[in-house]
PDB file of C-alpha atoms in Angstrom:
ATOM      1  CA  UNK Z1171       0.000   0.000   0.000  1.00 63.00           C
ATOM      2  CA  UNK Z1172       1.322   3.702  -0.825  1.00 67.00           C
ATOM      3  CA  UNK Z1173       2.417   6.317   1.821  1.00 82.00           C
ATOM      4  CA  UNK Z1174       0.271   8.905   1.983  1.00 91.00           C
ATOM      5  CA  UNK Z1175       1.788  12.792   1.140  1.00 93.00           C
ATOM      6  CA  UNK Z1176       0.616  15.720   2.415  1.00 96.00           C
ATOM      7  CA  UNK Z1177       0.682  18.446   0.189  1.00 96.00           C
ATOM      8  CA  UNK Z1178      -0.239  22.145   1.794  1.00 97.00           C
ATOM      9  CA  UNK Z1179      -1.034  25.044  -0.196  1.00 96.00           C
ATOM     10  CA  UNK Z1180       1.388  27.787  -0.585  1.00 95.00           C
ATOM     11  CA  UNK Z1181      -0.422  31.554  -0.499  1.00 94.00           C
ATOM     12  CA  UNK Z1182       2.671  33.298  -1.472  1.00 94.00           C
ATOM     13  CA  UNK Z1183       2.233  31.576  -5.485  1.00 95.00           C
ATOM     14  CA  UNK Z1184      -1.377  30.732  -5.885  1.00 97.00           C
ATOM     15  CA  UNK Z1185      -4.560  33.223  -6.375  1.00 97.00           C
ATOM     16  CA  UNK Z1186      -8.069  32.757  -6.464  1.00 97.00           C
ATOM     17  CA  UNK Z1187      -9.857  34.337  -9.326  1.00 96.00           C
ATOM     18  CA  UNK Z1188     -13.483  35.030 -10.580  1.00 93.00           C
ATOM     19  CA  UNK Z1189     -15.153  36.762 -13.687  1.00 91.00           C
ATOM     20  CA  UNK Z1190     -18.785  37.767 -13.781  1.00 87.00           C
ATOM     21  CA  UNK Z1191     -20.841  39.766 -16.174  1.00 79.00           C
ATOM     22  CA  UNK Z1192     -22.092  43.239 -15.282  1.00 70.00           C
ATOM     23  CA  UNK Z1193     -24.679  44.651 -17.347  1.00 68.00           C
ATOM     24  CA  UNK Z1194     -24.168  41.821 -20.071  1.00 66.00           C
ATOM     25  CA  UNK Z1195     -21.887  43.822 -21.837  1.00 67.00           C
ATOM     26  CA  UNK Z1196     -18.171  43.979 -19.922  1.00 75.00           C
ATOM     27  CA  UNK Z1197     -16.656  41.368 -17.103  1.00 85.00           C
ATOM     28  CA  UNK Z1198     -16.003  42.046 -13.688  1.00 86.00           C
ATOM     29  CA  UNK Z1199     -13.030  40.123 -12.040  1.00 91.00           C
ATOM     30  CA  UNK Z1200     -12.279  39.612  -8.467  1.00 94.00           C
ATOM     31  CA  UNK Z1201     -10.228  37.524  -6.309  1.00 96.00           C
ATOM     32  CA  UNK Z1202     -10.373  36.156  -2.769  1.00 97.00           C
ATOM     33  CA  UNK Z1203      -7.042  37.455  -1.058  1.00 97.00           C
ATOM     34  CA  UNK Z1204      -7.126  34.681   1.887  1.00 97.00           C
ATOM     35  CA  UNK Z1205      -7.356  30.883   1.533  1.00 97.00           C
ATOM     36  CA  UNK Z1206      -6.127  27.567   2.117  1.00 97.00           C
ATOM     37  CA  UNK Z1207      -5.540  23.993   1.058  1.00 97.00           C
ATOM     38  CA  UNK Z1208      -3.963  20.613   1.254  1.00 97.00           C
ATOM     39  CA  UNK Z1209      -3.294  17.733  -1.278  1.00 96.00           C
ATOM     40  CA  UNK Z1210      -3.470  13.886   0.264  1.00 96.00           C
ATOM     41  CA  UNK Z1211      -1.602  11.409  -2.370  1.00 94.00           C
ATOM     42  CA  UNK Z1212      -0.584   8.095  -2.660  1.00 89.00           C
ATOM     43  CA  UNK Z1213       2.149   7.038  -3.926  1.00 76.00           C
ATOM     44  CA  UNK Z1214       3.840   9.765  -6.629  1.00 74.00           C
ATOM     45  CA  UNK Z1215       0.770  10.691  -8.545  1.00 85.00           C
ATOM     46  CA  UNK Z1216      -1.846  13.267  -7.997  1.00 92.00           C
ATOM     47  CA  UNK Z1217      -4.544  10.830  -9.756  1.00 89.00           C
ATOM     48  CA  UNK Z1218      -7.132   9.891  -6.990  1.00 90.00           C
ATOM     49  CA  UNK Z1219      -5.393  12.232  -4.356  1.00 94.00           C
ATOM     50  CA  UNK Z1220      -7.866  14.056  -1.914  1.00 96.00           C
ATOM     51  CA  UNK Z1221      -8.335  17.743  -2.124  1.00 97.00           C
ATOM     52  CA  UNK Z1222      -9.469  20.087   0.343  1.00 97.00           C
ATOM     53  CA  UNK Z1223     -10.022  23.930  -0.043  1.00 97.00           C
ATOM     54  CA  UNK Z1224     -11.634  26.718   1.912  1.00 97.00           C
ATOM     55  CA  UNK Z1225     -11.454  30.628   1.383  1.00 96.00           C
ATOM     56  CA  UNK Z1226     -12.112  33.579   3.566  1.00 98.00           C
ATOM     57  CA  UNK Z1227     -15.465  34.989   1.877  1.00 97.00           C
ATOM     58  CA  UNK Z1228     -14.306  38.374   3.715  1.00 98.00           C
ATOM     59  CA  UNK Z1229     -11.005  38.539   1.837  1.00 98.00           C
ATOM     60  CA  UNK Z1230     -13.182  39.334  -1.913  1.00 96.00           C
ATOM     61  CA  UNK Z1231     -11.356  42.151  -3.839  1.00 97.00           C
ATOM     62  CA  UNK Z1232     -13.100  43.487  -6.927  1.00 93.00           C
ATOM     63  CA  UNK Z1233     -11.043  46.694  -6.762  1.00 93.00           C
ATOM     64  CA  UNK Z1234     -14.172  48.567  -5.522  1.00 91.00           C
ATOM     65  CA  UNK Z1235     -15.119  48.896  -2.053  1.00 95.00           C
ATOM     66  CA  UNK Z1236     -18.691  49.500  -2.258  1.00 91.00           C
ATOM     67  CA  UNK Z1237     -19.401  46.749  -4.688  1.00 88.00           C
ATOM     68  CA  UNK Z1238     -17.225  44.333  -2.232  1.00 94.00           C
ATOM     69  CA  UNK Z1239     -19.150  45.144   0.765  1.00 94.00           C
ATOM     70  CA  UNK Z1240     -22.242  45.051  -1.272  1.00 90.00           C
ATOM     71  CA  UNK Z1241     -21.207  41.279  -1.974  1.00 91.00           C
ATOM     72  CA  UNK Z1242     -19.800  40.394   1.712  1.00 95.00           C
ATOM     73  CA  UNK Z1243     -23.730  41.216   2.815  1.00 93.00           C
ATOM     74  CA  UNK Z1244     -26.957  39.403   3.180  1.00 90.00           C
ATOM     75  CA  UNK Z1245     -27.547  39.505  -0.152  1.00 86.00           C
ATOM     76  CA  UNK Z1246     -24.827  37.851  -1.488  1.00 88.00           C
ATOM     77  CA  UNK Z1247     -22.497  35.741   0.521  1.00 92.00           C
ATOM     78  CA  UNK Z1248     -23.170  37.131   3.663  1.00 95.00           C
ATOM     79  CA  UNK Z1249     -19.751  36.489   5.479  1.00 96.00           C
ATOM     80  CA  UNK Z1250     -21.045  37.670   8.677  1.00 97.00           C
ATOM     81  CA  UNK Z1251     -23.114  34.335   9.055  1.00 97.00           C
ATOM     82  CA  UNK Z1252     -21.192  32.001   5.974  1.00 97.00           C
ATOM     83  CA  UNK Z1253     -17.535  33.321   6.664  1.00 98.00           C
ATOM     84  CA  UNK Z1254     -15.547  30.311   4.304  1.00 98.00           C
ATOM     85  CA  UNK Z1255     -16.227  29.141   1.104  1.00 97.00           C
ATOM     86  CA  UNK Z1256     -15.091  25.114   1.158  1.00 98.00           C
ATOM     87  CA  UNK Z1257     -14.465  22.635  -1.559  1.00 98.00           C
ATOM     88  CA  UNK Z1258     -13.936  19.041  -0.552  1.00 98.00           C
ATOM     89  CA  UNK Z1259     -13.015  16.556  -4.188  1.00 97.00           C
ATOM     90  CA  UNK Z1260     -14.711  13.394  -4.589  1.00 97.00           C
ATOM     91  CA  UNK Z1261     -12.656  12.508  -7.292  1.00 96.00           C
ATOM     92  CA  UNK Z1262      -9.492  14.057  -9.385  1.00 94.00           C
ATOM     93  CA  UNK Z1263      -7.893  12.766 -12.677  1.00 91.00           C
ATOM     94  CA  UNK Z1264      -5.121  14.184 -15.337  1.00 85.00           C
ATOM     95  CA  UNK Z1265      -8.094  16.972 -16.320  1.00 94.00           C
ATOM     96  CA  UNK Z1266     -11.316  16.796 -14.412  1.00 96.00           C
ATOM     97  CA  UNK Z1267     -11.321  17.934 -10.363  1.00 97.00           C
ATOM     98  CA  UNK Z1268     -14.810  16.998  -9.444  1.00 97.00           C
ATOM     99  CA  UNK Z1269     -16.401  17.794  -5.503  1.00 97.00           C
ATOM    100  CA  UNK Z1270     -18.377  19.091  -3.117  1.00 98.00           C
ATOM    101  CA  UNK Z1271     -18.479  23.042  -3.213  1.00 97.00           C
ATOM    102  CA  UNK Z1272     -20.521  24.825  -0.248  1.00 97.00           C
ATOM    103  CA  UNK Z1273     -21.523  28.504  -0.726  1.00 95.00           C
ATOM    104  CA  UNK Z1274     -23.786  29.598   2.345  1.00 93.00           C
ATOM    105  CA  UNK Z1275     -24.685  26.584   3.492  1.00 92.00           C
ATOM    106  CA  UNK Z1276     -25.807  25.236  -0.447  1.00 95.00           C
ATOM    107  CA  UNK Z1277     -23.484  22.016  -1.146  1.00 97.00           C
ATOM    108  CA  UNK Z1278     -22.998  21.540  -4.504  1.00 97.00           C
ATOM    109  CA  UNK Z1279     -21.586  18.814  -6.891  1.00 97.00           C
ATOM    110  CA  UNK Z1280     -19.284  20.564  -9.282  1.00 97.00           C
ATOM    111  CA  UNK Z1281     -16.962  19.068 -11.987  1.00 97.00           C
ATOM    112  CA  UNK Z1282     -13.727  21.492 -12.703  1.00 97.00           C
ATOM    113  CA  UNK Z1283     -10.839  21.610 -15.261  1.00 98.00           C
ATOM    114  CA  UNK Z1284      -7.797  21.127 -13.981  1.00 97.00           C
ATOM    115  CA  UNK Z1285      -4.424  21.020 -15.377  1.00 96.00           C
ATOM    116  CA  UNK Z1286      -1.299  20.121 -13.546  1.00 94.00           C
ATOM    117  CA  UNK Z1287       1.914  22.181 -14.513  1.00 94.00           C
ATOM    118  CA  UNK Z1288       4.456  19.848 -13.137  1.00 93.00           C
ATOM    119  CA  UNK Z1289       6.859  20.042 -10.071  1.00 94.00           C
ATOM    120  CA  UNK Z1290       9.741  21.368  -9.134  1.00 95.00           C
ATOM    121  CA  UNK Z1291      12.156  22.031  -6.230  1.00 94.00           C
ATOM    122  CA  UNK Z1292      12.652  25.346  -5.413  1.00 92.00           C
ATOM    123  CA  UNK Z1293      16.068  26.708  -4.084  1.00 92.00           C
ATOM    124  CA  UNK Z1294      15.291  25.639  -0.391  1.00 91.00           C
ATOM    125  CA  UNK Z1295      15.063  21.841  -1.524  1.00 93.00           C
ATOM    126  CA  UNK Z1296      10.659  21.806  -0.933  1.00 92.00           C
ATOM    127  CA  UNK Z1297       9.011  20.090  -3.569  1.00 94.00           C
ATOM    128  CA  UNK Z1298       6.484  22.084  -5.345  1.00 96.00           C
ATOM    129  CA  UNK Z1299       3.607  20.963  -7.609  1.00 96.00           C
ATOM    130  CA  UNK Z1300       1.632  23.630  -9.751  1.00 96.00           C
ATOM    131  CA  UNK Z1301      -2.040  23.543 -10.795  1.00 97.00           C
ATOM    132  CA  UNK Z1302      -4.569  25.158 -12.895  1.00 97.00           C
ATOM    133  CA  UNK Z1303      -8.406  25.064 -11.901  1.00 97.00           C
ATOM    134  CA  UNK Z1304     -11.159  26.571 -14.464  1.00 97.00           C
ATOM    135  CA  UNK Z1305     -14.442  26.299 -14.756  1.00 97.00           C
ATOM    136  CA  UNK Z1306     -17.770  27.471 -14.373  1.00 96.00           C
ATOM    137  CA  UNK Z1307     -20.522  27.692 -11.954  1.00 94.00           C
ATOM    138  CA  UNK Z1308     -24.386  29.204 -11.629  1.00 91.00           C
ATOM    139  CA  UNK Z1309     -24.527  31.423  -8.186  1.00 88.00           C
ATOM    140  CA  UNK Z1310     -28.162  30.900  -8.366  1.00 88.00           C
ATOM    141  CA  UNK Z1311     -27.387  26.992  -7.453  1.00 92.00           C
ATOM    142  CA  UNK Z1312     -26.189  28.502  -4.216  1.00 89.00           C
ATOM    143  CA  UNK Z1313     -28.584  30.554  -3.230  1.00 83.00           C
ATOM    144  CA  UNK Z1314     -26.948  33.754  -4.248  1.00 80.00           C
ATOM    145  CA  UNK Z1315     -30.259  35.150  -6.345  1.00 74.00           C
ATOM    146  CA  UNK Z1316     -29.603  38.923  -5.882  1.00 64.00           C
ATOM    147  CA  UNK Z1317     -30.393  40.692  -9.151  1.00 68.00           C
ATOM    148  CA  UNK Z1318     -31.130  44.291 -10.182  1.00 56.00           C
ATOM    149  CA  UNK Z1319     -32.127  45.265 -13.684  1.00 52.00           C
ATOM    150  CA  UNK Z1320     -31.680  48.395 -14.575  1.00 49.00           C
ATOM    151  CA  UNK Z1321     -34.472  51.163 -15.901  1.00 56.00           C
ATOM    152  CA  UNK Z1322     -33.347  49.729 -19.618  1.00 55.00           C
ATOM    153  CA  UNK Z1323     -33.995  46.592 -18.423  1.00 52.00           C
ATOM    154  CA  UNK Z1324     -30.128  45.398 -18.611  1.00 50.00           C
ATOM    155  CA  UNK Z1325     -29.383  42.280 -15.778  1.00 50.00           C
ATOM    156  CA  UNK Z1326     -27.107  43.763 -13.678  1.00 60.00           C
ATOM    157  CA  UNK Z1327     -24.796  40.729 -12.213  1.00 68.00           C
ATOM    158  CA  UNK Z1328     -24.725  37.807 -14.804  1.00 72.00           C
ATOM    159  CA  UNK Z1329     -25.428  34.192 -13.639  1.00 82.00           C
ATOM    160  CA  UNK Z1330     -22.357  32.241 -14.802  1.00 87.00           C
ATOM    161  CA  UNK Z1331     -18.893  32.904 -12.974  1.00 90.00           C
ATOM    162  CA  UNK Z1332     -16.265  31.933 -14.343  1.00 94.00           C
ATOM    163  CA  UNK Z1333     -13.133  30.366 -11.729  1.00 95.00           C
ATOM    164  CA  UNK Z1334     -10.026  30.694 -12.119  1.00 96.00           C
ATOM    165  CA  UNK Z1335      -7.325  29.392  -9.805  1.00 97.00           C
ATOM    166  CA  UNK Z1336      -3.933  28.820 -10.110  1.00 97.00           C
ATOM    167  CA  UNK Z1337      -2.218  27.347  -6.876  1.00 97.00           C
ATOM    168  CA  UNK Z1338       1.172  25.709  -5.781  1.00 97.00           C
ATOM    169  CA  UNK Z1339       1.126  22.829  -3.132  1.00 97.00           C
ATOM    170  CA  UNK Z1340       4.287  22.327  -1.180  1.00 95.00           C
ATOM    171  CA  UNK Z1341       5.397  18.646  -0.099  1.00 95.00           C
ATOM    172  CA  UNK Z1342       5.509  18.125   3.525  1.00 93.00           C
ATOM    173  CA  UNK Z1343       8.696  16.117   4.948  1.00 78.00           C
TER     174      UNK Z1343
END
C-alpha cells in the first residue's frame, strides 16, 4: 500500500480568481485574497489524491469597495453568518477535479478543469507541484439570487462565474 503525502497550499504563489458579467456587456473580475488547502496522495501521482479547499469569503477584492461590501452582505455571501467558502473533491484525474463546493450553506456537486503544470524544487530543496483550476458555476445553485435590472432593463450581475485558480502545493517532509 502507498504512503500517503501531504501536500499544503502555498499563499505566497497561488490566487483565487473570478469573472462575472455586469450589465451583459463587460466582465467584472475579483479575487479572494485569503485561503487555504492541502493535497493527500498516494504514492507519486496526484490521480485519486484528496483535495481540500476553503477561502475567507471576507477577503473578496473586486477593486471597488462598495461593490465588495455590497457582496460580503446578506444579499450575497453574507460572510457575517457564511464566513468560508469550502471545496472538498470526490474525485481528481489528469483533467477533471470533481467535488463538493458549499456557498452559504448550499453544497454543490461541481466538476472542474484542472491542469497540472508539473513540479519542481525550489532553491530551499521543498518540492512544489503547480495547478490550474477553471471552470464554471451558476450562483443561483447557491442561493446567491440577488439581481437588479436596470431602468433599460439590462441584468445587472450575470449568472455564470467563471473560476479561475492557479495554486502551488508544497510537499511536507
Amino acid at each position: 500500500m502507498a504512503t500517503a503525502t501531504k501536500w499544503v497550499l502555498d499563499p505566497m504563489h497561488s490566487e483565487v480568481q473570478f469573472k462575472v458579467k455586469h450589465l451583459v456587456i463587460s466582465t467584472v473580475t475579483g479575487s479572494f485574497k485569503t485561503f487555504e488547502g492541502t493535497v493527500t496522495t498516494q504514492g507519486d501521482t496526484f490521480e485519486g489524491a484528496e483535495v481540500e479547499f476553503s477561502l475567507d469569503v471576507n477577503s473578496i477584492d473586486t477593486n471597488q469597495e462598495m461593490r465588495d461590501n455590497h457582496l460580503k452582505g446578506p444579499e450575497f455571501f453574507d460572510a457575517e453568518k457564511y464566513p468560508k467558502i469550502t471545496f472538498k473533491s470526490t474525485s481528481l484525474t489528469d483533467d477533471k477535479l470533481t467535488g463538493d463546493l458549499t456557498i452559504k450553506d448550499v453544497t454543490k456537486t461541481v466538476t472542474l478543469d484542472v491542469e497540472h503544470g508539473g513540479s519542481a524544487t525550489d532553491f530551499y530543496g521543498n518540492l512544489k507541484a503547480g495547478f490550474e483550476v477553471s471552470g464554471k458555476i451558476n450562483r443561483k445553485d447557491f442561493g446567491l439570487t440577488w439581481n437588479g435590472v436596470t431602468e433599460a432593463g439590462a441584468v445587472v450581475v450575470g449568472e455564470d462565474v467563471k473560476l479561475i485558480i492557479n495554486v502551488q502545493f508544497a510537499k511536507q517532509a
